[in-house]
JSON list of C-alpha atoms in Angstrom, two decimals:
[
{"chain": "P", "resi": 183, "resn": "MET", "atom": "CA", "xyz": [-66.41, -44.46, 57.35]},
{"chain": "P", "resi": 184, "resn": "ILE", "atom": "CA", "xyz": [-63.93, -46.36, 55.11]},
{"chain": "P", "resi": 185, "resn": "THR", "atom": "CA", "xyz": [-60.49, -44.86, 55.51]},
{"chain": "P", "resi": 186, "resn": "GLN", "atom": "CA", "xyz": [-56.88, -45.67, 54.76]},
{"chain": "P", "resi": 187, "resn": "THR", "atom": "CA", "xyz": [-56.71, -47.54, 58.11]},
{"chain": "P", "resi": 188, "resn": "ASN", "atom": "CA", "xyz": [-58.72, -50.52, 56.91]},
{"chain": "P", "resi": 189, "resn": "GLN", "atom": "CA", "xyz": [-56.27, -52.07, 54.44]},
{"chain": "P", "resi": 190, "resn": "ARG", "atom": "CA", "xyz": [-56.30, -55.88, 54.19]},
{"chain": "P", "resi": 191, "resn": "ILE", "atom": "CA", "xyz": [-52.73, -56.93, 53.66]},
{"chain": "P", "resi": 192, "resn": "ILE", "atom": "CA", "xyz": [-51.32, -60.34, 52.75]},
{"chain": "P", "resi": 193, "resn": "ILE", "atom": "CA", "xyz": [-47.59, -61.00, 53.19]},
{"chain": "P", "resi": 194, "resn": "ILE", "atom": "CA", "xyz": [-46.29, -64.05, 51.31]},
{"chain": "P", "resi": 195, "resn": "GLU", "atom": "CA", "xyz": [-42.97, -64.67, 52.99]},
{"chain": "P", "resi": 196, "resn": "PRO", "atom": "CA", "xyz": [-41.25, -67.98, 53.88]},
{"chain": "P", "resi": 197, "resn": "SER", "atom": "CA", "xyz": [-39.30, -66.50, 56.77]},
{"chain": "P", "resi": 198, "resn": "THR", "atom": "CA", "xyz": [-41.19, -65.89, 60.04]},
{"chain": "P", "resi": 199, "resn": "ILE", "atom": "CA", "xyz": [-38.54, -63.40, 61.13]},
{"chain": "P", "resi": 200, "resn": "VAL", "atom": "CA", "xyz": [-38.76, -61.36, 57.96]},
{"chain": "P", "resi": 201, "resn": "PHE", "atom": "CA", "xyz": [-42.56, -61.46, 58.16]},
{"chain": "P", "resi": 202, "resn": "ALA", "atom": "CA", "xyz": [-42.38, -60.20, 61.78]},
{"chain": "P", "resi": 203, "resn": "GLY", "atom": "CA", "xyz": [-40.27, -57.28, 60.65]},
{"chain": "P", "resi": 204, "resn": "LEU", "atom": "CA", "xyz": [-42.63, -56.26, 57.88]},
{"chain": "P", "resi": 205, "resn": "GLN", "atom": "CA", "xyz": [-45.63, -56.75, 60.16]},
{"chain": "P", "resi": 206, "resn": "SER", "atom": "CA", "xyz": [-44.05, -54.47, 62.79]},
{"chain": "P", "resi": 207, "resn": "ILE", "atom": "CA", "xyz": [-43.41, -51.71, 60.26]},
{"chain": "P", "resi": 208, "resn": "ILE", "atom": "CA", "xyz": [-47.00, -51.93, 58.88]},
{"chain": "P", "resi": 209, "resn": "GLU", "atom": "CA", "xyz": [-48.55, -51.98, 62.36]},
{"chain": "P", "resi": 210, "resn": "ARG", "atom": "CA", "xyz": [-46.66, -48.79, 63.26]},
{"chain": "P", "resi": 211, "resn": "MET", "atom": "CA", "xyz": [-48.24, -47.14, 60.18]},
{"chain": "P", "resi": 212, "resn": "HIS", "atom": "CA", "xyz": [-51.77, -47.75, 61.54]},
{"chain": "P", "resi": 213, "resn": "ILE", "atom": "CA", "xyz": [-53.15, -48.52, 58.11]},
{"chain": "P", "resi": 214, "resn": "ALA", "atom": "CA", "xyz": [-54.00, -52.21, 58.36]},
{"chain": "P", "resi": 215, "resn": "GLU", "atom": "CA", "xyz": [-57.32, -53.82, 59.28]},
{"chain": "P", "resi": 216, "resn": "SER", "atom": "CA", "xyz": [-55.64, -57.27, 59.01]},
{"chain": "P", "resi": 217, "resn": "ILE", "atom": "CA", "xyz": [-52.26, -58.64, 58.15]},
{"chain": "P", "resi": 218, "resn": "TYR", "atom": "CA", "xyz": [-52.35, -62.24, 56.86]},
{"chain": "P", "resi": 219, "resn": "HIS", "atom": "CA", "xyz": [-49.15, -64.35, 56.79]},
{"chain": "P", "resi": 220, "resn": "VAL", "atom": "CA", "xyz": [-48.58, -67.04, 54.11]},
{"chain": "P", "resi": 221, "resn": "THR", "atom": "CA", "xyz": [-45.35, -68.95, 53.67]},
{"chain": "P", "resi": 222, "resn": "GLU", "atom": "CA", "xyz": [-45.97, -70.56, 50.32]},
{"chain": "P", "resi": 223, "resn": "LEU", "atom": "CA", "xyz": [-47.47, -69.30, 47.06]},
{"chain": "P", "resi": 224, "resn": "ASP", "atom": "CA", "xyz": [-49.46, -72.46, 46.40]},
{"chain": "P", "resi": 225, "resn": "THR", "atom": "CA", "xyz": [-51.08, -72.13, 49.82]},
{"chain": "P", "resi": 226, "resn": "ILE", "atom": "CA", "xyz": [-52.60, -68.76, 49.08]},
{"chain": "P", "resi": 227, "resn": "THR", "atom": "CA", "xyz": [-53.77, -68.98, 45.46]},
{"chain": "P", "resi": 228, "resn": "GLN", "atom": "CA", "xyz": [-56.98, -70.77, 46.41]},
{"chain": "P", "resi": 229, "resn": "LYS", "atom": "CA", "xyz": [-57.82, -68.27, 49.20]},
{"chain": "P", "resi": 230, "resn": "LEU", "atom": "CA", "xyz": [-57.14, -64.94, 47.50]},
{"chain": "P", "resi": 231, "resn": "ALA", "atom": "CA", "xyz": [-60.71, -64.22, 46.50]},
{"chain": "P", "resi": 232, "resn": "GLN", "atom": "CA", "xyz": [-62.07, -64.86, 50.00]},
{"chain": "P", "resi": 233, "resn": "LEU", "atom": "CA", "xyz": [-59.38, -62.79, 51.70]},
{"chain": "P", "resi": 234, "resn": "ARG", "atom": "CA", "xyz": [-60.14, -59.73, 49.53]},
{"chain": "P", "resi": 235, "resn": "ALA", "atom": "CA", "xyz": [-56.72, -58.22, 49.95]},
{"chain": "P", "resi": 236, "resn": "ASP", "atom": "CA", "xyz": [-56.01, -54.57, 49.15]},
{"chain": "P", "resi": 237, "resn": "ILE", "atom": "CA", "xyz": [-52.23, -55.11, 49.16]},
{"chain": "P", "resi": 238, "resn": "ILE", "atom": "CA", "xyz": [-50.19, -58.24, 48.61]},
{"chain": "P", "resi": 239, "resn": "ILE", "atom": "CA", "xyz": [-46.51, -58.12, 49.54]},
{"chain": "P", "resi": 240, "resn": "VAL", "atom": "CA", "xyz": [-44.78, -61.17, 48.12]},
{"chain": "P", "resi": 241, "resn": "ASN", "atom": "CA", "xyz": [-41.18, -62.36, 48.40]},
{"chain": "P", "resi": 242, "resn": "THR", "atom": "CA", "xyz": [-40.15, -63.04, 44.81]},
{"chain": "P", "resi": 243, "resn": "ALA", "atom": "CA", "xyz": [-38.24, -66.12, 45.94]},
{"chain": "P", "resi": 244, "resn": "VAL", "atom": "CA", "xyz": [-41.55, -68.00, 46.35]},
{"chain": "P", "resi": 245, "resn": "PHE", "atom": "CA", "xyz": [-42.33, -67.88, 42.63]},
{"chain": "P", "resi": 246, "resn": "GLY", "atom": "CA", "xyz": [-39.67, -70.42, 41.70]},
{"chain": "P", "resi": 247, "resn": "PHE", "atom": "CA", "xyz": [-40.50, -71.77, 38.27]},
{"chain": "P", "resi": 248, "resn": "HIS", "atom": "CA", "xyz": [-43.67, -69.59, 38.24]},
{"chain": "P", "resi": 249, "resn": "LYS", "atom": "CA", "xyz": [-41.44, -66.70, 37.15]},
{"chain": "P", "resi": 250, "resn": "ASN", "atom": "CA", "xyz": [-42.26, -67.60, 33.55]},
{"chain": "P", "resi": 251, "resn": "LEU", "atom": "CA", "xyz": [-45.92, -66.68, 34.19]},
{"chain": "P", "resi": 252, "resn": "SER", "atom": "CA", "xyz": [-47.42, -63.25, 34.45]},
{"chain": "P", "resi": 253, "resn": "ILE", "atom": "CA", "xyz": [-48.25, -61.83, 37.83]},
{"chain": "P", "resi": 254, "resn": "LYS", "atom": "CA", "xyz": [-51.78, -61.13, 36.63]},
{"chain": "P", "resi": 255, "resn": "SER", "atom": "CA", "xyz": [-52.33, -64.82, 35.90]},
{"chain": "P", "resi": 256, "resn": "ILE", "atom": "CA", "xyz": [-50.94, -65.92, 39.26]},
{"chain": "P", "resi": 257, "resn": "PHE", "atom": "CA", "xyz": [-53.12, -63.44, 41.14]},
{"chain": "P", "resi": 258, "resn": "LYS", "atom": "CA", "xyz": [-56.10, -63.59, 38.70]},
{"chain": "P", "resi": 259, "resn": "ASP", "atom": "CA", "xyz": [-58.57, -63.89, 41.62]},
{"chain": "P", "resi": 260, "resn": "CYS", "atom": "CA", "xyz": [-57.32, -60.74, 43.27]},
{"chain": "P", "resi": 261, "resn": "THR", "atom": "CA", "xyz": [-57.59, -58.18, 40.46]},
{"chain": "P", "resi": 262, "resn": "HIS", "atom": "CA", "xyz": [-58.20, -55.19, 42.78]},
{"chain": "P", "resi": 263, "resn": "ALA", "atom": "CA", "xyz": [-55.08, -55.79, 44.95]},
{"chain": "P", "resi": 264, "resn": "SER", "atom": "CA", "xyz": [-51.84, -53.89, 44.51]},
{"chain": "P", "resi": 265, "resn": "ILE", "atom": "CA", "xyz": [-48.99, -56.33, 44.30]},
{"chain": "P", "resi": 266, "resn": "ILE", "atom": "CA", "xyz": [-45.61, -55.34, 45.84]},
{"chain": "P", "resi": 267, "resn": "ALA", "atom": "CA", "xyz": [-42.50, -57.41, 45.24]},
{"chain": "P", "resi": 268, "resn": "PHE", "atom": "CA", "xyz": [-40.24, -58.05, 48.26]},
{"chain": "P", "resi": 269, "resn": "VAL", "atom": "CA", "xyz": [-36.83, -58.75, 46.82]},
{"chain": "P", "resi": 270, "resn": "SER", "atom": "CA", "xyz": [-34.43, -60.70, 49.06]},
{"chain": "P", "resi": 271, "resn": "GLN", "atom": "CA", "xyz": [-32.29, -62.13, 46.27]},
{"chain": "P", "resi": 272, "resn": "TYR", "atom": "CA", "xyz": [-31.60, -61.49, 42.60]},
{"chain": "P", "resi": 273, "resn": "SER", "atom": "CA", "xyz": [-34.71, -61.14, 40.47]},
{"chain": "P", "resi": 274, "resn": "ASP", "atom": "CA", "xyz": [-34.98, -60.50, 36.80]},
{"chain": "P", "resi": 275, "resn": "SER", "atom": "CA", "xyz": [-35.67, -56.82, 36.03]},
{"chain": "P", "resi": 276, "resn": "GLN", "atom": "CA", "xyz": [-38.35, -57.66, 33.42]},
{"chain": "P", "resi": 277, "resn": "PHE", "atom": "CA", "xyz": [-40.15, -59.86, 35.95]},
{"chain": "P", "resi": 278, "resn": "LEU", "atom": "CA", "xyz": [-40.12, -57.06, 38.52]},
{"chain": "P", "resi": 279, "resn": "LYS", "atom": "CA", "xyz": [-41.72, -54.60, 36.09]},
{"chain": "P", "resi": 280, "resn": "GLN", "atom": "CA", "xyz": [-45.03, -56.48, 36.52]},
{"chain": "P", "resi": 281, "resn": "PHE", "atom": "CA", "xyz": [-45.35, -55.32, 40.14]},
{"chain": "P", "resi": 282, "resn": "ASP", "atom": "CA", "xyz": [-46.93, -52.10, 41.40]},
{"chain": "P", "resi": 283, "resn": "ASP", "atom": "CA", "xyz": [-43.86, -51.40, 43.49]},
{"chain": "P", "resi": 284, "resn": "ILE", "atom": "CA", "xyz": [-40.73, -53.02, 44.83]},
{"chain": "P", "resi": 285, "resn": "ILE", "atom": "CA", "xyz": [-39.43, -53.38, 48.40]},
{"chain": "P", "resi": 286, "resn": "ASP", "atom": "CA", "xyz": [-35.77, -54.36, 48.74]},
{"chain": "P", "resi": 287, "resn": "ILE", "atom": "CA", "xyz": [-34.58, -56.34, 51.76]},
{"chain": "P", "resi": 288, "resn": "TYR", "atom": "CA", "xyz": [-32.11, -53.56, 52.43]},
{"chain": "P", "resi": 289, "resn": "ASP", "atom": "CA", "xyz": [-34.73, -50.82, 52.47]},
{"chain": "P", "resi": 290, "resn": "ASP", "atom": "CA", "xyz": [-35.12, -49.14, 55.92]},
{"chain": "P", "resi": 291, "resn": "ALA", "atom": "CA", "xyz": [-38.46, -48.83, 57.73]},
{"chain": "P", "resi": 292, "resn": "GLN", "atom": "CA", "xyz": [-39.06, -45.29, 56.51]},
{"chain": "P", "resi": 293, "resn": "THR", "atom": "CA", "xyz": [-38.56, -46.27, 52.88]},
{"chain": "P", "resi": 294, "resn": "ILE", "atom": "CA", "xyz": [-40.84, -49.27, 53.22]},
{"chain": "P", "resi": 295, "resn": "SER", "atom": "CA", "xyz": [-43.54, -47.17, 54.89]},
{"chain": "P", "resi": 296, "resn": "ALA", "atom": "CA", "xyz": [-43.29, -44.58, 52.15]},
{"chain": "P", "resi": 297, "resn": "LYS", "atom": "CA", "xyz": [-43.72, -47.10, 49.38]},
{"chain": "P", "resi": 298, "resn": "ILE", "atom": "CA", "xyz": [-46.73, -48.69, 51.05]},
{"chain": "P", "resi": 299, "resn": "ARG", "atom": "CA", "xyz": [-48.38, -45.33, 51.64]},
{"chain": "P", "resi": 300, "resn": "HIS", "atom": "CA", "xyz": [-47.76, -44.36, 48.03]},
{"chain": "P", "resi": 301, "resn": "ILE", "atom": "CA", "xyz": [-49.64, -47.50, 46.91]},
{"chain": "P", "resi": 302, "resn": "ILE", "atom": "CA", "xyz": [-52.55, -46.67, 49.21]},
{"chain": "P", "resi": 303, "resn": "GLU", "atom": "CA", "xyz": [-52.68, -43.04, 48.14]},
{"chain": "P", "resi": 304, "resn": "GLN", "atom": "CA", "xyz": [-52.92, -44.14, 44.47]},
{"chain": "P", "resi": 305, "resn": "ASP", "atom": "CA", "xyz": [-56.13, -45.93, 45.33]},
{"chain": "P", "resi": 306, "resn": "THR", "atom": "CA", "xyz": [-57.58, -43.21, 47.54]},
{"chain": "P", "resi": 307, "resn": "ILE", "atom": "CA", "xyz": [-60.44, -41.21, 46.06]},
{"chain": "P", "resi": 308, "resn": "ASP", "atom": "CA", "xyz": [-60.15, -37.44, 46.02]},
{"chain": "P", "resi": 309, "resn": "ILE", "atom": "CA", "xyz": [-63.87, -36.77, 45.81]},
{"chain": "P", "resi": 310, "resn": "THR", "atom": "CA", "xyz": [-63.48, -33.19, 44.73]},
{"chain": "P", "resi": 311, "resn": "GLU", "atom": "CA", "xyz": [-61.23, -34.05, 41.80]},
{"chain": "P", "resi": 312, "resn": "THR", "atom": "CA", "xyz": [-62.53, -37.41, 40.64]},
{"chain": "P", "resi": 313, "resn": "ASP", "atom": "CA", "xyz": [-63.85, -37.27, 37.08]},
{"chain": "P", "resi": 314, "resn": "THR", "atom": "CA", "xyz": [-64.78, -40.75, 35.90]},
{"chain": "P", "resi": 315, "resn": "THR", "atom": "CA", "xyz": [-66.88, -42.31, 33.18]},
{"chain": "P", "resi": 316, "resn": "GLU", "atom": "CA", "xyz": [-70.25, -43.25, 34.58]},
{"chain": "P", "resi": 317, "resn": "LEU", "atom": "CA", "xyz": [-70.68, -46.96, 35.42]},
{"chain": "P", "resi": 318, "resn": "SER", "atom": "CA", "xyz": [-73.40, -48.93, 33.61]},
{"chain": "P", "resi": 319, "resn": "GLU", "atom": "CA", "xyz": [-76.26, -50.40, 35.63]},
{"chain": "P", "resi": 320, "resn": "ARG", "atom": "CA", "xyz": [-74.71, -53.88, 35.42]},
{"chain": "P", "resi": 321, "resn": "GLU", "atom": "CA", "xyz": [-71.30, -52.53, 36.48]},
{"chain": "P", "resi": 322, "resn": "GLN", "atom": "CA", "xyz": [-72.95, -50.92, 39.48]},
{"chain": "P", "resi": 323, "resn": "GLU", "atom": "CA", "xyz": [-74.54, -54.24, 40.43]},
{"chain": "P", "resi": 324, "resn": "VAL", "atom": "CA", "xyz": [-71.13, -55.96, 40.18]},
{"chain": "P", "resi": 325, "resn": "LEU", "atom": "CA", "xyz": [-69.48, -53.20, 42.19]},
{"chain": "P", "resi": 326, "resn": "ILE", "atom": "CA", "xyz": [-72.08, -53.51, 44.95]},
{"chain": "P", "resi": 327, "resn": "ALA", "atom": "CA", "xyz": [-71.53, -57.26, 45.07]},
{"chain": "P", "resi": 328, "resn": "VAL", "atom": "CA", "xyz": [-67.76, -56.81, 45.22]},
{"chain": "P", "resi": 329, "resn": "VAL", "atom": "CA", "xyz": [-67.78, -54.38, 48.13]},
{"chain": "P", "resi": 330, "resn": "LYS", "atom": "CA", "xyz": [-70.22, -56.67, 49.97]},
{"chain": "P", "resi": 331, "resn": "GLY", "atom": "CA", "xyz": [-67.62, -59.36, 49.86]},
{"chain": "P", "resi": 332, "resn": "LEU", "atom": "CA", "xyz": [-68.87, -61.71, 47.13]},
{"chain": "P", "resi": 333, "resn": "ILE", "atom": "CA", "xyz": [-66.30, -63.55, 45.05]},
{"chain": "P", "resi": 334, "resn": "ASN", "atom": "CA", "xyz": [-66.54, -63.82, 41.24]},
{"chain": "P", "resi": 335, "resn": "LYS", "atom": "CA", "xyz": [-68.30, -67.19, 41.31]},
{"chain": "P", "resi": 336, "resn": "GLU", "atom": "CA", "xyz": [-70.98, -65.89, 43.75]},
{"chain": "P", "resi": 337, "resn": "ILE", "atom": "CA", "xyz": [-71.44, -62.70, 41.74]},
{"chain": "P", "resi": 338, "resn": "ALA", "atom": "CA", "xyz": [-71.93, -64.73, 38.53]},
{"chain": "P", "resi": 339, "resn": "SER", "atom": "CA", "xyz": [-74.52, -66.88, 40.24]},
{"chain": "P", "resi": 340, "resn": "THR", "atom": "CA", "xyz": [-76.39, -63.97, 41.84]},
{"chain": "P", "resi": 341, "resn": "LEU", "atom": "CA", "xyz": [-76.55, -61.90, 38.61]},
{"chain": "P", "resi": 342, "resn": "ASN", "atom": "CA", "xyz": [-77.01, -64.94, 36.34]},
{"chain": "P", "resi": 343, "resn": "ILE", "atom": "CA", "xyz": [-73.99, -64.14, 34.22]},
{"chain": "P", "resi": 344, "resn": "SER", "atom": "CA", "xyz": [-70.73, -65.96, 33.43]},
{"chain": "P", "resi": 345, "resn": "ILE", "atom": "CA", "xyz": [-67.59, -65.62, 35.55]},
{"chain": "P", "resi": 346, "resn": "HIS", "atom": "CA", "xyz": [-65.82, -64.24, 32.48]},
{"chain": "P", "resi": 347, "resn": "THR", "atom": "CA", "xyz": [-68.47, -61.52, 32.20]},
{"chain": "P", "resi": 348, "resn": "VAL", "atom": "CA", "xyz": [-67.99, -60.70, 35.91]},
{"chain": "P", "resi": 349, "resn": "MET", "atom": "CA", "xyz": [-64.23, -60.32, 35.35]},
{"chain": "P", "resi": 350, "resn": "SER", "atom": "CA", "xyz": [-64.84, -58.10, 32.30]},
{"chain": "P", "resi": 351, "resn": "HIS", "atom": "CA", "xyz": [-67.15, -55.84, 34.35]},
{"chain": "P", "resi": 352, "resn": "ARG", "atom": "CA", "xyz": [-64.58, -55.69, 37.17]},
{"chain": "P", "resi": 353, "resn": "LYS", "atom": "CA", "xyz": [-61.90, -54.62, 34.69]},
{"chain": "P", "resi": 354, "resn": "ASN", "atom": "CA", "xyz": [-64.21, -51.92, 33.32]},
{"chain": "P", "resi": 355, "resn": "ILE", "atom": "CA", "xyz": [-64.98, -50.70, 36.83]},
{"chain": "P", "resi": 356, "resn": "THR", "atom": "CA", "xyz": [-61.26, -50.38, 37.58]},
{"chain": "P", "resi": 357, "resn": "ARG", "atom": "CA", "xyz": [-60.64, -48.59, 34.31]},
{"chain": "P", "resi": 358, "resn": "LYS", "atom": "CA", "xyz": [-63.55, -46.16, 34.75]},
{"chain": "P", "resi": 359, "resn": "THR", "atom": "CA", "xyz": [-63.00, -45.33, 38.42]},
{"chain": "P", "resi": 360, "resn": "GLY", "atom": "CA", "xyz": [-59.24, -45.60, 38.44]},
{"chain": "P", "resi": 361, "resn": "ILE", "atom": "CA", "xyz": [-59.55, -47.56, 41.71]},
{"chain": "P", "resi": 362, "resn": "LYS", "atom": "CA", "xyz": [-58.02, -50.96, 42.33]},
{"chain": "P", "resi": 363, "resn": "SER", "atom": "CA", "xyz": [-58.50, -51.66, 46.04]},
{"chain": "P", "resi": 364, "resn": "ILE", "atom": "CA", "xyz": [-61.65, -52.95, 47.69]},
{"chain": "P", "resi": 365, "resn": "SER", "atom": "CA", "xyz": [-61.50, -50.18, 50.30]},
{"chain": "P", "resi": 366, "resn": "GLY", "atom": "CA", "xyz": [-61.25, -47.53, 47.59]},
{"chain": "P", "resi": 367, "resn": "LEU", "atom": "CA", "xyz": [-64.22, -49.02, 45.73]},
{"chain": "P", "resi": 368, "resn": "THR", "atom": "CA", "xyz": [-66.17, -49.10, 48.94]},
{"chain": "P", "resi": 369, "resn": "VAL", "atom": "CA", "xyz": [-65.65, -45.37, 49.44]},
{"chain": "P", "resi": 370, "resn": "TYR", "atom": "CA", "xyz": [-66.66, -44.84, 45.79]},
{"chain": "P", "resi": 371, "resn": "ALA", "atom": "CA", "xyz": [-69.86, -46.87, 46.35]},
{"chain": "P", "resi": 372, "resn": "LEU", "atom": "CA", "xyz": [-70.72, -45.02, 49.54]},
{"chain": "P", "resi": 373, "resn": "PHE", "atom": "CA", "xyz": [-70.08, -41.55, 48.00]},
{"chain": "P", "resi": 374, "resn": "ASN", "atom": "CA", "xyz": [-72.27, -42.40, 45.01]},
{"chain": "P", "resi": 375, "resn": "ASN", "atom": "CA", "xyz": [-75.10, -43.78, 47.19]},
{"chain": "P", "resi": 376, "resn": "LEU", "atom": "CA", "xyz": [-74.81, -47.29, 45.71]},
{"chain": "P", "resi": 377, "resn": "ILE", "atom": "CA", "xyz": [-74.55, -48.81, 49.19]},
{"chain": "P", "resi": 378, "resn": "LYS", "atom": "CA", "xyz": [-75.33, -47.78, 52.77]},
{"chain": "P", "resi": 379, "resn": "GLN", "atom": "CA", "xyz": [-72.74, -47.70, 55.61]},
{"chain": "P", "resi": 380, "resn": "GLU", "atom": "CA", "xyz": [-74.44, -50.67, 57.32]},
{"chain": "P", "resi": 381, "resn": "ASP", "atom": "CA", "xyz": [-73.97, -52.75, 54.16]},
{"chain": "P", "resi": 382, "resn": "VAL", "atom": "CA", "xyz": [-70.19, -52.90, 54.73]},
{"chain": "P", "resi": 383, "resn": "GLN", "atom": "CA", "xyz": [-70.00, -53.12, 58.50]}
]
């Protein structure tokens, strides 16, 4: 069964030492299926869709001149991921408001763990309390494709629709279900009998 222990996490951090510290904290939490290390923002932007991250922790220092752009535009291929800012130097407060949460370099391990768990819990389905608008047939098809690992381009080709339409459906799915992460959507799909367990193994 899909649980909170299968999170796919990307850490965008130039320092190997800092990455090792964050990795150690996350590994002790027993919530990660994989932890992927990237040192530069430009290196990861082309791989985001394939990596299907649930959480992206990014040192704000890597944005450089990109700070004039929106976080949504930078991570446009990873719409279901929660984005956490890792602040190691001064960052503009307005810029930081775009993130789902903020980890400061001076936060202790307990504080960092609590922030990451809070992000995960926001995307966890409480089946007994979930009251969502029903997905359309096309949205269900897109959801199934997403949890099976297809990227937007592949979904568009499979369903014979435009990439823009795929992205619109994905936004509607997130709005209706209240779920951002791939793992959370997988649980939703399983619970609603849209896929079988073997489809995601």
